[in-house]
Short mmCIF file of C-alpha atoms in Angstrom, two decimals:
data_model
loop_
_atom_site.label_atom_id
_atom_site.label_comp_id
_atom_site.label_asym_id
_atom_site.label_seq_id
_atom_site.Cartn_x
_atom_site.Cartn_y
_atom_site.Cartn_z
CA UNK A 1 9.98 -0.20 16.53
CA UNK A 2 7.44 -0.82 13.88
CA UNK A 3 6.98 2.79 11.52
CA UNK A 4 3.54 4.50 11.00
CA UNK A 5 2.29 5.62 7.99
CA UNK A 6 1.47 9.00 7.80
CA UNK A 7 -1.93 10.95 8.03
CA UNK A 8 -2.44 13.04 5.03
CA UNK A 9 -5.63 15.62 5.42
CA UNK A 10 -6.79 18.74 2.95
CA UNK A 11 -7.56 21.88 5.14
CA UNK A 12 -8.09 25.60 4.80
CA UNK A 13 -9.38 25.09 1.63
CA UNK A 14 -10.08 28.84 -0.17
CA UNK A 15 -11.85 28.76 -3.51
CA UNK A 16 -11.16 31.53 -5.38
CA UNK A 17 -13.78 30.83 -8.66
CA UNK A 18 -16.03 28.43 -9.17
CA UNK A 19 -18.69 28.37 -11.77
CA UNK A 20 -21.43 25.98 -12.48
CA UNK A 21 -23.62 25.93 -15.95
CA UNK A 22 -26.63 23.18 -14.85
CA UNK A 23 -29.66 23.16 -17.03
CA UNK A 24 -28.56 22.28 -20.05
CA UNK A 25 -28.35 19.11 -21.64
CA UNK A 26 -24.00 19.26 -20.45
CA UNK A 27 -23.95 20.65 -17.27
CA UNK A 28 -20.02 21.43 -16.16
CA UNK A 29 -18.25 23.82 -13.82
CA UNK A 30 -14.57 25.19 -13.54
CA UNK A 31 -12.61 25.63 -9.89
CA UNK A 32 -9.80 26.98 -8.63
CA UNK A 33 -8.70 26.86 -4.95
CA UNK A 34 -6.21 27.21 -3.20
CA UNK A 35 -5.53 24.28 -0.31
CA UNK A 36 -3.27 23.47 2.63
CA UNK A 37 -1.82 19.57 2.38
CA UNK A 38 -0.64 18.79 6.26
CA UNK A 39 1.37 15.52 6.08
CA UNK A 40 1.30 14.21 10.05
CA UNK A 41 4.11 12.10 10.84
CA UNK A 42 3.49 10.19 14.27
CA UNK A 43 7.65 8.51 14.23
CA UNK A 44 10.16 9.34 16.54
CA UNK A 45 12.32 9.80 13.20
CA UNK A 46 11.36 12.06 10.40
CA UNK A 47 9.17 11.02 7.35
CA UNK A 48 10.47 12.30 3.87
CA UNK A 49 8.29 11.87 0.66
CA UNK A 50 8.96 12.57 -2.97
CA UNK A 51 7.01 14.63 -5.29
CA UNK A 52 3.07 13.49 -5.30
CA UNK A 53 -0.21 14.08 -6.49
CA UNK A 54 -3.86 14.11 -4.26
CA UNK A 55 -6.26 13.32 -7.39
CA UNK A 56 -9.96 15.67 -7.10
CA UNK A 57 -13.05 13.72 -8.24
CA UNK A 58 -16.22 14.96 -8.90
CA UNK A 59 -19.37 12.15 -9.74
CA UNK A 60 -16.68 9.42 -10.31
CA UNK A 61 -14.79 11.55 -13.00
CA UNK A 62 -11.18 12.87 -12.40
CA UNK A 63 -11.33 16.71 -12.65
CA UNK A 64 -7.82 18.10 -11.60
CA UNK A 65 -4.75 17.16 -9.34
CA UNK A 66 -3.06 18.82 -6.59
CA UNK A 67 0.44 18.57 -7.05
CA UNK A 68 2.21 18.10 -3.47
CA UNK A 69 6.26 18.86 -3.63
CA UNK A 70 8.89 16.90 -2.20
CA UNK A 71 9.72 17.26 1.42
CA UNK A 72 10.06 16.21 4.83
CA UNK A 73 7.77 15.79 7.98
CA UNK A 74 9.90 15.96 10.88
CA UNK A 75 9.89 13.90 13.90
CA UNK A 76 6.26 14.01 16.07
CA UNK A 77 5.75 16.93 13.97
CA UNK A 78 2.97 18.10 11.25
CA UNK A 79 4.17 19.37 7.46
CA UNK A 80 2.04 22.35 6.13
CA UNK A 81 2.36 22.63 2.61
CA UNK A 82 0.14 25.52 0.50
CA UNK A 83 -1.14 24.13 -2.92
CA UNK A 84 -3.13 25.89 -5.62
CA UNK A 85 -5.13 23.85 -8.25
CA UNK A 86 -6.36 25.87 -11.03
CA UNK A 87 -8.66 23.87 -13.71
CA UNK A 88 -9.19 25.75 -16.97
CA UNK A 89 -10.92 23.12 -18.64
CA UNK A 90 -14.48 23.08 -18.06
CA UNK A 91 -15.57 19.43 -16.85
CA UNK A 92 -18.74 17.59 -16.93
CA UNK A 93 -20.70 15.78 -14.11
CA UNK A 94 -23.71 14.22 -14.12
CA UNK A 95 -25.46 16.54 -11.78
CA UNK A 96 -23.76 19.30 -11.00
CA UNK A 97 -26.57 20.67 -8.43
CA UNK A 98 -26.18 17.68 -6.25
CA UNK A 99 -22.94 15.74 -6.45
CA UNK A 100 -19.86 15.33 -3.71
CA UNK A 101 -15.92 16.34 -4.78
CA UNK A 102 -14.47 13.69 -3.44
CA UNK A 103 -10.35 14.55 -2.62
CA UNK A 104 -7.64 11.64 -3.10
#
């Protein structure tokens, strides 16, 4: 029997503050949010990972991580983890009005 790789997918995904300064020459925004990682292992044996990060990027610039703790997926089954990524800094984008977060 050949193993699967697992299906990783960001859902229920809360954010709790998020504010944008556009118009000015910088435009940049801060987020926080909090997140639920599910890890979907399709195996007839269980799937254990080590500690990982999913990588946020907004307008081709990195702009926080999501740290995802070690664990284990069990068999046919579907690992809920609950994450919270809290960015202090404030970040830059080129248009903050109009661009995609794009979740790695």
């Amino acid at each position: 029997m050949r193993a699967k790789s697992p299906k990783l997918s960001l859902t229920n995904i809360e954010f709790q503050n998020l504010n944008t300064t556009s118009g000015s020459s910088s435009p940049s925004f801060e987020v926080s949010f909090r997140a639920q990682v599910r890890v979907k292992n399709s195996n007839f044996w269980p799937y254990k990972f080590d500690n990982t990060a999913s990588t946020v990027i907004y307008g081709g610039v990195t702009v926080g991580q999501v740290i995802i703790p070690k664990g284990k997926a069990g068999m046919k089954s579907t690992k809920k983890i609950n994450v919270i990524h809290c960015e202090d800094d404030r970040k830059s984008g080129a248009d903050v009005d109009h661009e995609e977060a794009e979740i790695r």
